[in-house]
XYZ file of C-alpha atoms in Angstrom:
785
model
C 14.645 -13.643 -5.260
C 13.972 -15.045 -2.240
C 11.165 -13.043 -0.145
C 10.618 -13.231 3.557
C 7.899 -14.729 5.515
C 9.039 -14.661 9.319
C 5.613 -13.314 10.721
C 3.780 -16.495 8.177
C 6.327 -19.043 9.841
C 4.458 -18.463 13.373
C 1.116 -18.605 12.295
C 1.826 -21.684 10.573
C 2.551 -25.525 10.817
C 6.126 -26.456 10.643
C 6.555 -28.910 7.459
C 8.676 -32.095 7.913
C 12.599 -31.815 7.837
C 13.202 -33.568 5.068
C 11.490 -31.408 2.886
C 13.467 -28.569 4.427
C 16.584 -30.617 3.801
C 15.527 -30.858 -0.138
C 14.953 -27.142 -0.747
C 18.222 -25.942 0.838
C 20.202 -28.603 -1.084
C 18.262 -27.297 -4.405
C 18.481 -24.457 -3.989
C 19.203 -21.690 -1.034
C 17.113 -18.879 -2.477
C 14.148 -21.338 -2.833
C 13.319 -22.278 0.514
C 9.773 -23.570 1.429
C 7.254 -21.208 3.264
C 7.450 -22.692 6.742
C 11.204 -23.070 6.894
C 12.957 -21.427 10.108
C 14.801 -18.157 10.514
C 18.221 -19.126 8.589
C 21.369 -20.054 10.864
C 24.940 -18.414 10.639
C 26.696 -19.725 7.232
C 23.427 -19.966 5.084
C 22.105 -17.449 2.741
C 20.725 -14.311 3.914
C 17.512 -14.682 1.304
C 14.274 -17.159 2.463
C 11.162 -17.432 1.285
C 9.796 -15.900 -1.961
C 6.065 -16.349 -0.224
C 4.067 -13.471 1.243
C 0.382 -12.525 2.602
C -1.016 -10.446 -0.532
C -4.290 -9.546 0.329
C -5.245 -11.975 2.165
C -3.827 -14.421 0.106
C -0.053 -16.841 -0.132
C 1.496 -15.276 -2.832
C 4.905 -15.931 -4.716
C 6.778 -12.084 -4.892
C 9.639 -10.963 -6.576
C 11.318 -7.473 -6.991
C 10.640 -4.604 -9.674
C 13.125 -3.382 -11.892
C 13.277 0.287 -11.377
C 17.081 0.433 -12.137
C 16.930 2.107 -15.941
C 18.899 -0.895 -18.014
C 21.609 0.691 -19.964
C 21.942 -1.867 -22.333
C 22.955 -1.490 -26.054
C 19.392 -1.436 -27.173
C 18.256 0.902 -24.372
C 21.377 3.994 -25.920
C 20.074 3.203 -29.557
C 16.412 3.494 -28.598
C 17.139 6.915 -26.642
C 19.551 8.295 -29.727
C 17.372 7.647 -32.227
C 14.214 8.630 -30.720
C 13.133 12.542 -32.576
C 12.315 15.525 -30.827
C 8.414 14.267 -31.680
C 8.380 11.014 -30.144
C 10.220 12.676 -26.751
C 6.822 14.989 -26.969
C 4.584 12.459 -27.624
C 5.571 10.254 -24.432
C 5.785 13.645 -22.221
C 2.369 14.229 -23.733
C 1.015 10.819 -22.701
C 2.324 10.912 -19.118
C 0.496 13.856 -18.744
C -2.914 12.418 -20.968
C -2.672 9.133 -18.408
C -2.446 11.259 -15.374
C -5.920 12.915 -16.295
C -7.857 9.706 -16.800
C -6.605 8.564 -13.974
C -7.900 11.509 -11.921
C -11.130 11.512 -14.212
C -11.815 7.963 -13.705
C -11.044 8.173 -9.985
C -13.431 10.500 -9.394
C -16.251 9.055 -11.296
C -15.872 5.848 -9.645
C -15.571 7.484 -6.425
C -18.649 10.078 -7.169
C -20.526 6.554 -8.006
C -19.365 4.777 -4.788
C -20.984 7.829 -2.579
C -23.930 7.466 -4.816
C -24.489 3.986 -3.985
C -23.666 3.860 -0.059
C -26.067 6.887 0.772
C -29.234 5.703 -1.011
C -28.461 1.995 0.265
C -27.730 2.966 3.580
C -30.029 5.685 3.456
C -33.131 3.911 2.304
C -32.369 1.171 4.552
C -32.259 3.811 7.525
C -35.022 5.221 6.642
C -37.633 1.720 6.911
C -35.583 1.321 9.964
C -37.002 4.324 11.547
C -40.421 3.711 9.796
C -40.614 0.692 11.953
C -39.182 2.278 14.799
C -42.196 5.095 14.891
C -44.509 2.971 14.233
C -43.240 0.428 17.565
C -42.251 -1.987 15.632
C -39.073 -2.239 17.563
C -38.823 -6.236 16.199
C -39.406 -5.905 12.528
C -37.227 -2.934 12.451
C -34.237 -4.730 14.212
C -34.191 -7.924 12.146
C -35.231 -5.834 9.115
C -31.791 -3.780 9.336
C -29.785 -7.053 10.719
C -31.066 -8.986 7.771
C -30.057 -6.063 4.936
C -27.028 -5.948 6.742
C -26.550 -9.035 6.482
C -26.820 -10.082 3.194
C -24.762 -6.628 2.134
C -21.921 -8.133 3.789
C -22.661 -11.625 2.120
C -22.089 -10.172 -1.130
C -18.973 -8.309 0.164
C -17.482 -11.024 1.031
C -18.372 -13.599 -1.339
C -17.043 -11.338 -3.814
C -13.484 -11.334 -1.915
C -13.023 -14.638 -0.844
C -14.056 -16.035 -4.570
C -13.114 -14.188 -6.741
C -10.346 -11.291 -5.287
C -9.137 -12.286 -2.523
C -6.665 -9.294 -2.491
C -9.463 -6.829 -2.506
C -10.206 -7.555 1.195
C -8.885 -5.015 3.192
C -7.527 -1.726 2.133
C -4.697 -2.452 0.102
C -2.260 0.709 1.180
C -0.201 -1.837 2.613
C 0.649 -3.478 -0.353
C 0.652 -0.457 -2.638
C 3.682 0.846 -0.063
C 5.212 -2.489 -0.841
C 5.122 -1.764 -4.627
C 6.412 1.295 -4.590
C 9.007 0.261 -2.601
C 10.424 -2.369 -4.851
C 8.333 -5.455 -4.217
C 6.228 -6.816 -6.693
C 2.675 -7.588 -5.052
C 0.505 -9.509 -7.505
C -3.053 -9.871 -8.240
C -3.006 -6.618 -6.838
C -4.100 -4.510 -9.315
C -6.178 -6.453 -11.982
C -9.490 -5.256 -13.337
C -11.547 -8.206 -11.158
C -9.598 -7.100 -8.552
C -10.921 -3.600 -9.236
C -14.404 -4.431 -9.441
C -14.647 -6.478 -6.367
C -12.770 -3.644 -4.236
C -15.854 -1.141 -6.073
C -19.028 -3.530 -5.220
C -17.553 -4.700 -1.877
C -17.290 -1.303 -0.849
C -20.108 -0.360 -1.818
C -21.963 -3.139 0.433
C -19.704 -3.068 3.247
C -19.736 0.304 4.201
C -23.666 0.159 3.526
C -24.029 -2.479 5.950
C -22.856 -0.320 8.616
C -19.637 -1.975 9.321
C -17.316 0.227 10.766
C -15.080 0.599 8.156
C -14.714 3.074 5.725
C -14.051 2.976 2.351
C -11.077 5.851 2.174
C -8.419 3.357 1.819
C -10.077 1.383 -0.875
C -10.680 3.989 -3.067
C -6.993 4.351 -2.486
C -6.378 0.888 -3.565
C -9.441 1.288 -6.745
C -7.193 4.707 -7.538
C -4.015 2.957 -8.172
C -5.973 -0.364 -9.673
C -6.877 2.208 -12.596
C -3.474 3.699 -12.518
C -1.957 0.410 -13.481
C -4.478 -0.641 -15.886
C -3.931 2.597 -17.864
C -0.396 1.735 -18.042
C -0.153 -1.254 -19.374
C -3.466 -0.907 -21.573
C -5.696 -3.137 -19.752
C -6.318 -6.472 -18.325
C -3.593 -9.275 -18.970
C -5.617 -11.358 -21.226
C -7.541 -8.302 -22.908
C -4.055 -6.122 -23.425
C -4.134 -3.437 -26.083
C -0.613 -3.881 -27.771
C -0.815 -0.124 -29.275
C 2.522 1.007 -29.330
C 2.151 3.972 -27.893
C 1.156 2.077 -24.987
C 4.244 0.160 -24.758
C 6.154 3.326 -24.036
C 4.702 2.917 -20.376
C 5.528 -1.378 -20.211
C 8.091 -1.171 -17.788
C 8.172 -1.128 -13.869
C 9.765 2.397 -13.355
C 6.844 4.421 -15.406
C 4.493 1.757 -13.846
C 5.173 3.061 -10.505
C 4.800 7.219 -11.561
C 1.215 6.282 -12.882
C 0.226 4.025 -9.659
C 1.648 7.061 -7.417
C -0.858 9.406 -9.440
C -3.692 6.692 -9.168
C -2.901 6.871 -4.477
C -2.900 10.616 -4.459
C -6.314 10.354 -6.940
C -7.703 8.025 -4.026
C -6.960 9.988 -1.319
C -8.527 13.203 -2.788
C -11.340 11.135 -3.401
C -11.768 9.906 -0.150
C -11.477 13.247 1.483
C -12.151 15.790 -1.308
C -8.439 17.348 -0.382
C -6.322 17.223 -3.636
C -3.152 18.992 -1.880
C -3.852 16.221 0.729
C -4.067 13.248 -2.013
C -0.528 14.500 -2.909
C 1.159 14.890 0.209
C -0.432 11.432 1.790
C 1.446 9.577 -1.871
C 4.704 11.798 -0.687
C 4.428 11.047 3.272
C 3.224 7.602 3.631
C 3.050 5.892 0.334
C 5.886 6.751 -2.184
C 9.579 5.733 -1.518
C 10.398 7.429 -4.970
C 9.776 11.033 -5.776
C 10.623 14.197 -8.073
C 9.091 17.500 -9.044
C 7.540 16.090 -12.339
C 6.229 13.360 -10.098
C 4.486 16.256 -7.789
C 3.468 18.278 -10.574
C 1.373 15.006 -12.479
C -0.259 13.581 -8.989
C -1.283 17.063 -8.323
C -2.645 17.559 -12.067
C -4.308 14.099 -11.154
C -6.157 15.154 -7.769
C -6.972 18.657 -9.300
C -9.177 16.756 -12.127
C -10.734 14.945 -8.833
C -11.764 17.847 -7.456
C -13.311 18.824 -10.397
C -15.043 15.709 -11.019
C -16.763 16.164 -8.001
C -17.573 19.905 -7.702
C -19.616 19.361 -10.867
C -21.201 15.994 -9.665
C -22.404 17.975 -6.721
C -23.394 20.819 -8.210
C -25.442 18.359 -10.131
C -26.853 16.586 -7.252
C -27.855 19.774 -5.908
C -31.443 19.716 -8.291
C -32.461 16.835 -6.263
C -31.527 13.989 -8.898
C -29.195 11.944 -6.824
C -31.630 10.320 -4.714
C -30.347 10.811 -0.981
C -27.353 11.844 -1.548
C -27.537 15.444 -0.101
C -23.767 16.597 1.200
C -23.786 13.319 2.623
C -20.966 10.791 1.619
C -17.923 13.111 1.413
C -16.701 13.702 4.437
C -17.207 17.655 4.619
C -16.630 19.523 8.285
C -16.930 23.386 6.624
C -16.474 25.433 9.318
C -14.844 28.552 7.876
C -17.793 30.543 9.193
C -16.945 29.240 12.563
C -15.007 31.782 14.740
C -11.787 29.872 16.432
C -10.290 31.503 19.354
C -7.815 29.603 21.805
C -5.373 31.412 23.962
C -2.150 30.396 25.585
C -4.187 28.749 28.444
C -5.460 26.411 25.501
C -2.302 24.802 25.116
C -2.654 22.208 27.927
C -5.781 21.091 26.766
C -4.081 20.880 23.284
C -0.875 18.661 24.798
C -3.353 16.664 26.474
C -5.202 15.269 23.398
C -1.908 14.769 21.991
C -0.489 12.744 24.236
C -3.968 11.047 24.194
C -3.734 10.563 20.961
C -0.255 9.321 20.735
C -1.265 6.516 23.705
C -4.236 5.302 22.605
C -3.300 5.430 19.025
C -0.258 3.012 19.583
C -2.207 0.576 22.058
C -4.859 0.662 18.780
C -1.811 -1.110 16.929
C -0.758 -2.839 19.535
C -4.653 -4.628 19.922
C -4.648 -4.548 16.193
C -1.991 -6.612 15.829
C -3.189 -9.019 18.291
C -6.710 -9.319 16.505
C -5.199 -9.610 13.002
C -2.873 -12.674 14.185
C -6.087 -14.100 15.754
C -7.830 -13.712 12.224
C -4.845 -15.206 10.587
C -5.319 -18.114 12.092
C -9.174 -18.422 11.326
C -8.749 -17.686 7.901
C -6.434 -20.401 7.399
C -8.956 -22.887 8.126
C -10.841 -22.241 4.859
C -13.147 -20.562 2.815
C -16.136 -20.806 5.355
C -14.441 -19.518 8.398
C -13.592 -16.471 6.263
C -17.047 -16.105 5.605
C -18.539 -17.241 8.913
C -15.993 -14.676 10.535
C -17.412 -11.538 8.829
C -21.227 -12.568 9.210
C -20.250 -12.831 12.990
C -19.057 -8.947 12.654
C -21.610 -7.902 11.050
C -23.977 -9.685 13.300
C -22.505 -7.952 16.462
C -22.534 -4.462 14.977
C -25.912 -4.852 13.622
C -27.137 -5.424 17.095
C -25.142 -2.796 18.761
C -25.687 -0.116 16.339
C -29.640 -0.938 17.185
C -29.732 -1.673 20.322
C -27.645 0.646 22.066
C -29.537 3.767 21.701
C -32.326 2.281 23.526
C -29.811 2.386 26.854
C -29.536 6.436 26.291
C -31.970 8.739 27.732
C -34.120 11.152 25.612
C -33.217 14.502 25.839
C -35.815 17.401 25.092
C -34.705 19.643 21.989
C -33.261 23.024 22.926
C -35.947 25.373 22.632
C -33.997 27.856 21.428
C -33.463 25.911 18.616
C -35.168 25.795 15.170
C -38.147 23.897 15.685
C -37.931 22.371 12.063
C -34.312 20.797 13.245
C -35.139 19.112 16.510
C -35.975 16.010 16.090
C -34.451 15.021 12.824
C -36.657 11.692 11.880
C -35.670 12.093 8.234
C -32.214 12.054 6.514
C -29.443 14.063 7.459
C -29.676 15.462 11.153
C -28.508 16.389 14.301
C -31.365 15.474 16.159
C -32.477 11.990 15.791
C -35.862 10.900 17.378
C -35.545 7.155 17.250
C -38.216 6.036 20.435
C -38.155 9.394 22.045
C -41.287 11.209 22.535
C -42.261 14.702 20.380
C -40.238 17.287 21.420
C -37.396 15.115 22.437
C -33.949 13.213 20.596
C -31.739 10.178 21.159
C -27.733 11.844 20.904
C -27.159 8.066 20.893
C -28.895 7.357 17.988
C -27.686 10.796 16.170
C -24.747 8.642 16.325
C -25.082 4.934 15.730
C -28.406 4.826 13.350
C -26.478 6.939 10.527
C -24.136 6.515 8.135
C -20.397 6.722 9.139
C -19.980 10.120 7.160
C -22.544 11.739 8.543
C -21.937 10.262 12.526
C -18.640 12.491 11.583
C -20.430 15.232 10.871
C -22.823 14.941 13.457
C -19.942 14.743 16.228
C -18.166 17.546 14.358
C -20.896 20.137 14.764
C -20.102 22.889 16.629
C -22.350 25.440 18.612
C -23.673 22.120 20.472
C -22.341 22.427 23.971
C -25.497 20.051 25.395
C -26.041 18.347 22.657
C -24.137 14.945 23.617
C -24.189 13.414 27.321
C -21.283 12.271 28.623
C -22.947 8.305 28.826
C -23.453 8.900 25.489
C -19.756 9.497 23.579
C -18.255 6.821 26.110
C -20.773 4.169 24.918
C -20.258 5.647 21.562
C -16.301 5.486 21.757
C -15.774 2.207 23.536
C -18.602 0.167 20.361
C -15.842 2.491 18.074
C -12.886 0.944 20.037
C -14.421 -2.606 19.817
C -15.881 -2.401 16.652
C -12.746 -0.899 14.894
C -10.594 -4.108 15.995
C -12.647 -6.778 15.339
C -14.081 -5.290 11.905
C -10.328 -4.739 9.971
C -9.612 -8.002 8.901
C -11.990 -9.937 7.630
C -12.348 -10.506 4.136
C -14.048 -7.464 3.102
C -12.731 -4.258 1.327
C -12.016 -1.477 4.692
C -9.954 1.567 5.450
C -8.850 2.331 8.631
C -9.069 6.272 8.811
C -13.137 6.409 9.643
C -12.872 3.955 12.225
C -9.920 6.323 13.539
C -11.702 9.691 12.726
C -14.923 8.143 14.788
C -12.671 6.726 17.935
C -10.709 10.256 18.231
C -13.809 12.660 18.179
C -15.273 10.773 20.812
C -13.265 11.205 23.507
C -11.789 14.572 21.401
C -15.243 15.976 22.511
C -15.660 14.057 25.419
C -12.305 16.365 26.484
C -13.793 19.210 25.322
C -16.861 18.925 27.649
C -14.628 17.750 30.506
C -12.314 21.447 29.793
C -15.825 23.875 28.970
C -14.710 25.656 32.240
C -11.191 26.390 30.941
C -11.109 26.766 27.424
C -12.614 28.762 24.757
C -12.047 26.076 22.001
C -15.548 24.840 21.083
C -16.206 21.192 21.353
C -16.956 20.239 17.813
C -13.144 21.885 17.478
C -12.024 19.576 19.999
C -13.465 16.170 18.416
C -11.641 17.136 15.336
C -8.226 17.760 17.063
C -9.166 13.962 18.705
C -9.682 12.487 15.592
C -6.215 14.012 14.078
C -4.346 12.845 17.188
C -5.658 9.337 16.814
C -4.598 9.166 13.304
C -1.213 10.546 14.051
C -0.327 8.533 17.212
C -1.478 5.179 15.081
C -0.779 6.202 11.258
C 2.624 8.358 12.071
C 1.435 10.531 9.827
C 1.607 14.717 10.370
C 1.751 16.826 7.346
C -0.738 14.869 5.041
C -3.036 14.654 8.300
C -2.723 18.191 8.647
C -3.750 19.218 5.466
C -6.376 17.354 4.971
C -7.966 18.344 7.684
C -7.561 21.739 7.079
C -8.935 21.145 3.757
C -12.239 19.241 5.610
C -12.742 22.462 7.690
C -11.799 25.370 5.420
C -10.690 27.234 8.432
C -6.711 28.265 8.424
C -7.328 29.128 11.862
C -6.973 25.766 13.367
C -3.694 25.223 11.458
C -1.386 25.964 14.804
C -3.229 24.116 17.171
C -3.637 20.917 14.567
C 0.223 21.265 13.954
C 0.924 20.904 17.636
C -1.385 18.103 18.329
C 0.160 16.061 15.541
C 3.383 16.438 16.314
C 2.843 15.508 19.957
C 0.689 12.253 18.964
C 3.312 11.605 16.226
C 6.388 11.601 18.788
C 4.390 9.558 21.884
C 3.487 7.152 19.632
C 6.615 6.308 18.507
C 7.890 5.788 21.708
C 6.041 2.384 21.803
C 5.628 0.816 18.593
C 5.708 1.216 14.792
C 3.123 2.325 12.269
C 0.055 0.435 12.016
C 0.962 -0.197 7.884
C 4.275 -0.796 9.429
C 2.598 -3.824 11.380
C 0.368 -4.585 9.071
C 3.618 -4.702 6.101
C 5.725 -7.076 8.920
C 2.425 -9.507 9.194
C 2.391 -10.065 5.866
C 5.516 -10.607 5.370
C 5.633 -8.677 2.599
C 10.334 -6.818 2.438
C 9.423 -3.861 2.629
C 12.809 -1.539 3.656
C 12.185 1.285 5.935
C 14.191 4.711 5.180
C 16.249 4.584 8.865
C 18.801 1.440 9.151
C 19.325 0.036 12.378
C 22.429 1.167 14.681
C 24.543 -1.929 14.349
C 24.256 -1.583 10.611
C 27.331 0.820 10.830
C 29.144 -2.484 12.425
C 29.274 -4.781 9.301
C 30.303 -4.436 5.827
C 28.640 -5.220 2.835
C 31.152 -7.588 2.162
C 30.956 -9.747 5.324
C 27.001 -10.028 4.079
C 28.828 -11.387 0.736
C 30.905 -13.899 2.693
C 28.035 -16.253 3.518
C 26.257 -15.889 0.697
C 26.132 -19.277 -1.850
C 28.980 -18.348 -4.392
C 28.628 -16.125 -6.828
C 27.214 -17.428 -10.294
C 28.716 -15.347 -13.150
C 28.386 -15.719 -17.188
C 30.982 -15.092 -19.225
C 30.579 -12.081 -22.447
C 29.535 -14.966 -24.997
C 28.751 -17.627 -23.081
C 27.480 -21.359 -24.406
C 23.801 -21.848 -24.287
C 24.060 -25.407 -22.607
C 25.687 -23.147 -19.916
C 23.008 -19.980 -19.635
C 20.128 -23.058 -19.144
C 22.313 -24.536 -16.581
C 22.349 -21.728 -14.959
C 18.433 -20.412 -15.318
C 17.391 -23.988 -14.000
C 19.320 -24.445 -11.209
C 19.012 -20.657 -9.603
C 16.413 -19.021 -9.000
C 18.503 -15.525 -9.182
C 16.999 -12.713 -11.404
C 20.259 -11.015 -12.733
C 23.656 -12.196 -13.184
C 27.018 -10.585 -13.727
C 28.792 -11.087 -17.089
C 32.239 -11.246 -16.336
C 34.828 -10.985 -19.660
C 38.463 -12.550 -19.567
C 41.189 -10.703 -21.581
C 45.296 -11.639 -22.197
C 47.229 -8.648 -20.958
C 51.173 -8.666 -22.269
C 53.092 -8.757 -19.213
C 50.472 -9.530 -16.188
C 48.308 -12.478 -17.755
C 44.672 -12.854 -17.896
C 43.092 -10.081 -16.212
C 38.898 -10.370 -15.743
C 36.575 -7.297 -15.405
C 32.861 -6.801 -15.002
C 31.087 -5.781 -18.635
C 27.897 -5.721 -16.518
C 24.815 -7.239 -15.167
C 22.313 -9.008 -17.416
C 18.868 -9.808 -16.229
C 17.072 -13.074 -16.174
C 14.812 -12.134 -18.242
C 16.649 -11.046 -20.847
C 18.371 -14.883 -20.931
C 14.891 -15.973 -21.501
C 14.734 -13.749 -24.235
C 17.381 -14.938 -25.363
C 16.574 -18.374 -25.747
C 13.049 -18.031 -27.113
C 14.079 -16.041 -30.115
C 16.966 -18.816 -30.355
C 19.003 -15.732 -31.210
C 22.407 -18.287 -31.043
C 25.583 -18.250 -32.719
C 27.740 -20.915 -34.112
C 31.554 -19.333 -33.120
C 32.040 -17.579 -30.209
C 32.322 -13.890 -31.591
C 30.957 -10.564 -31.153
C 27.743 -9.710 -32.887
C 27.325 -6.472 -34.930
C 24.893 -3.735 -33.482
C 22.782 -3.888 -36.751
C 22.355 -7.844 -35.937
C 21.088 -6.645 -32.680
C 18.681 -4.329 -33.825
C 17.749 -6.793 -35.923
C 16.582 -9.310 -33.595
C 15.297 -7.314 -30.962
C 13.080 -4.099 -30.185
C 12.877 -1.619 -26.786
C 9.901 -3.178 -26.277
C 10.814 -6.991 -26.371
C 13.687 -6.181 -23.482
C 11.069 -4.518 -21.530
C 8.637 -7.598 -21.297
C 9.047 -10.685 -18.889
C 9.561 -13.506 -20.587
C 8.057 -16.448 -18.262
C 10.134 -19.219 -16.603
C 12.982 -21.447 -18.452
C 10.877 -24.686 -18.285
C 8.454 -22.739 -21.207
C 11.924 -22.830 -23.339
C 13.048 -25.935 -25.376
C 16.718 -26.358 -26.916
C 17.959 -28.870 -28.813
C 21.308 -30.956 -27.935
C 22.819 -29.286 -30.963
C 21.649 -25.560 -29.834
C 23.458 -26.222 -26.253
C 26.504 -26.237 -28.145
C 25.968 -22.654 -29.650
C 26.716 -19.634 -28.224
C 25.067 -15.955 -26.768
C 26.603 -13.165 -27.361
C 25.253 -10.984 -24.160
C 27.202 -7.608 -24.505
C 23.989 -6.312 -26.293
C 21.447 -6.365 -23.657
C 24.080 -6.830 -20.763
C 23.607 -3.730 -18.191
C 26.848 -1.876 -18.336
C 26.417 0.622 -15.287
C 24.899 -0.909 -12.854
C 25.313 0.112 -8.953
C 28.397 -0.716 -7.213
C 30.055 -0.435 -3.797
C 32.859 -1.419 -2.829
C 33.035 -4.361 -0.041
C 33.960 -2.198 3.019
C 31.064 -0.464 2.699
C 28.835 -0.747 5.580
C 25.131 -2.169 5.271
C 23.823 1.174 6.858
C 25.215 3.282 3.961
C 24.272 0.097 1.221
C 20.746 -0.083 2.249
C 20.142 3.807 1.862
C 21.295 3.739 -1.545
C 19.762 0.453 -2.021
C 16.424 1.980 -1.364
C 16.263 5.551 -2.090
C 17.892 4.654 -6.083
C 15.058 1.962 -6.200
C 17.271 -1.074 -6.945
C 16.961 -4.807 -7.138
C 20.411 -5.760 -7.201
C 23.755 -4.366 -5.803
C 27.044 -5.014 -7.020
C 29.748 -5.536 -4.418
C 33.835 -5.317 -5.875
C 36.864 -5.766 -4.027
C 38.394 -3.413 -2.833
C 41.752 -4.275 -4.049
C 42.311 -5.347 -7.695
C 44.582 -7.742 -9.415
C 45.173 -10.935 -10.863
C 43.913 -13.425 -8.346
C 41.490 -11.196 -7.340
C 38.066 -11.966 -8.767
C 36.475 -8.958 -10.240
C 33.109 -9.185 -8.600
C 32.968 -10.020 -4.826
C 28.729 -10.951 -4.811
C 25.529 -9.170 -5.418
C 23.362 -7.821 -2.566
C 18.985 -8.362 -2.712
C 16.343 -6.837 -0.966
C 16.372 -9.552 0.992
C 19.747 -9.587 1.865
C 19.272 -5.750 3.526
C 16.443 -6.260 5.531
C 17.513 -6.267 9.079
C 16.042 -9.690 10.898
C 17.674 -11.772 8.498
C 21.125 -9.973 8.763
C 20.419 -10.594 12.513
C 19.852 -14.360 12.012
C 22.927 -14.735 10.433
C 24.777 -12.397 13.246
C 23.039 -12.578 16.299
C 25.623 -10.991 18.237
C 25.402 -7.573 16.605
C 21.545 -7.520 18.282
C 23.178 -8.858 21.557
C 26.059 -5.751 21.301
C 23.286 -3.193 20.266
C 21.284 -4.361 23.389
C 23.875 -4.089 25.753
C 24.367 -0.589 24.679
C 21.387 0.485 25.375
C 21.463 -1.020 28.768
C 24.132 1.059 30.199
C-alpha cells in the first residue's frame, strides 16, 4: 500500500521527470519519494516512503483486522479450554515480564546517569573551589563532548531509528502504520546506552521519551520471541505472532515506559490511553495497569536497596519526585486570576514552542541530508554550546547570602544534592543560577519546584534560566541522539511559573514552588495537548490531591488556548516524518464527498476468482503493490443469467504462501477442508512471506489452479458507495482496518459486486484535497463568511 511523504518532498530535491513518468506508467501506487502531490484523476495513493526515526524507510499498514478464513475458524473451533486458558495466561505473563524488565532497565539507566553526571559535577565543583576555572570548564566540556559523541555514533552508525523520542513512531504503529526497525534489539540497546550518554552529558533532553520507546521494544521482542535473526520458535510464543496481539503488548510497554519515567503507574496507563493508543478496551486497560504496577514495585525495591548507600551517588535523584504531601496548599477565589493567567501563558508559549520547533526540525532535516558527518558535527556543536552556557552563565549571577534562619548545614551546598550551590561564592553565600544549571536535570526540577523558598531565586537568574532552556530545548531536540521532550518542557514551564509566582506574591497565597509546578503543567498541555494523563502524572509526582482542582483548570485552559493556534507537537512530528497517521476527527468538508467519489478516481480494481489460475496470481503480484484483493465468484442463475458475488478478501501474504508451498490443483475444483489443514496451519497464515521475486514458478505450474476460498477472509468490513468519507474514516480508524471494501448501492447482473477498495492513504485529508481541490476552496469560503 502506498504511503505519504508530503513534507519530505519539501525538504528534498525533485527527481527527474522521466523517472516519475516511468513510475506512474508502471504502478500508480509505487511512486518515487520525490513525486509531486497527485492531481485530479490520478490515484489517491502516494509514496510508500517515510521518515522512521531519522531514516527513510519503506512502510506498510498493519493487519489488525481478524482474518476470518476457514483456517482461522477451524483453529478456534478446535481449541480446547486448556489452550484458551493458556493463551490468556501467557498474555498476563507477558504483561508481567514487560513491567519487570522495563523497571529493571529504567533503574539501571537512572543509576548510570546519576553516577556519571554526579561524579562529573563533583569534579567540576572541586576545580571551582580551587579557583581553577579553566580546568573545570575544559573538564566539563570534554566529558560532555565524549558522552555526546558516543551517543551520536551509536545512533548514526548502528541504529538511526534510536534517535529522538520514538513516541511519534509508536503512535503511528498503534494507529496501524508499520514502522520498521523501531523495535529491534539493536535499537533498544542503542537507545539505552545513548540515553545514558546524552542525559549524563547535560544536554537539554530527558530520558522519559526514550524510556517509552525502550518499553515498547521490550514488549515487541517478548511478543515475537526475540530478535528477527534469533527468534524463539516455541509454539506458545507463536500465539502472539500477529499484528493484533503485538499491538496490545506494545501498548503495555509504552505505559510501563511512562511509569518508569515518572514513577506514575496510573499516569502511564492514561498516557497510553490519551496519547499513543488508537485502539482500547477494558482487558487492555487491566493488563497495562498490571504492567505499570510491576514497574512501581521494582522501583520501590530498588530505592529501598539504595538507602543503604550501595548505589553510589544515586540517592533520591534520578526519579523525578516532588513530594509536597506535607505542604499546605491554600487557595481562594482570588487565586483563580493568576491560575487563569498561567494557563493562558502556557497555551500561547506551548503553541509558539511547537511552531519554532517545527522550523528547527525542517532546518535539521536539510543538515542531516548531507550525510553522517553532518549529523555528528551538529550533535557535537549543540553539546559544546550547551556546556559553555551551563558553565559560563552562573558567573553572571551575583552571590546571595544564606538565610540565617535556615540550617547552616544546608547552605551553601558543595556536594551532591541541594538548593544552595556555592559555586564561586564566598563562605555563607550561594549562587542561585548555578543551583539550576550546574546540576542534573532531575535535580534542577527538584530545586525549582522547592517550596517555602520565596527568596531563594532572583528574577535575573530565573529569566536567564528560562531563555536558555527555551533555546536549548529547541536546538537540542532533533539531533542524532535519543531524546525526550518532557523534561525540557517541564524545566522551561517551571521557570516562567516561578516568575509569575514571584510577581503575584503579594496577591496570592499559593507558594512559588507550586506556581512552578503549575507552569510546567501548563506548558506541557500547551505543547503536547494532553490533559488527563498530565494531571494524574503531576498528582502522582506531588503526592497531594489538594492540587487537583487548580491543576485541572490550568491544563484545560492551556490546551484550549494552544488548540487555537496549531496541532500538538507529536502531530507536527508525525506530519514532518510523512507517517500516514489517521486523526480521530474527520475534516468538516469530508461530509461533502462519498467513498464512491474516491473509488472513481482510483485505478481499475484488481479482482481474483475463487478458483484462479497460478499464472494470473503471479501476474497480479508482479504488476501491483496491493496487499489485498477482492475474491469474486461468478455463478449461473436460472432466468437471470450470470451473477457475481464477493466471496471476500485475500491477502497478498497468503497468495505468496500458496505459491511458496506449491499448493496447486491440476483441474479447476473446490478443495476439501482436510486438504487445506494438511498443507497449512494457523501459524503459517500469521506469517509474512517475503516478496514475489523470491518465488520460482515453472511454465507448467503457471497453467495450474489455486482454490482461494479457504484462505479468503469471508467477513471483510464493507461500506456502501454512498457513505460519506467522514463516516468511513471514523469506521476505518476505530476498527483498525487496512482495507475497506466499497460495495455498489444497487445490485444486478450488469453491476459489479464490488466497486473498489479504500486504504489508509486514500482517506488522508491532503491526498483527497490534492485530487478534489474545490473541497478546500468551498470550505475556506464558508469560513470566510
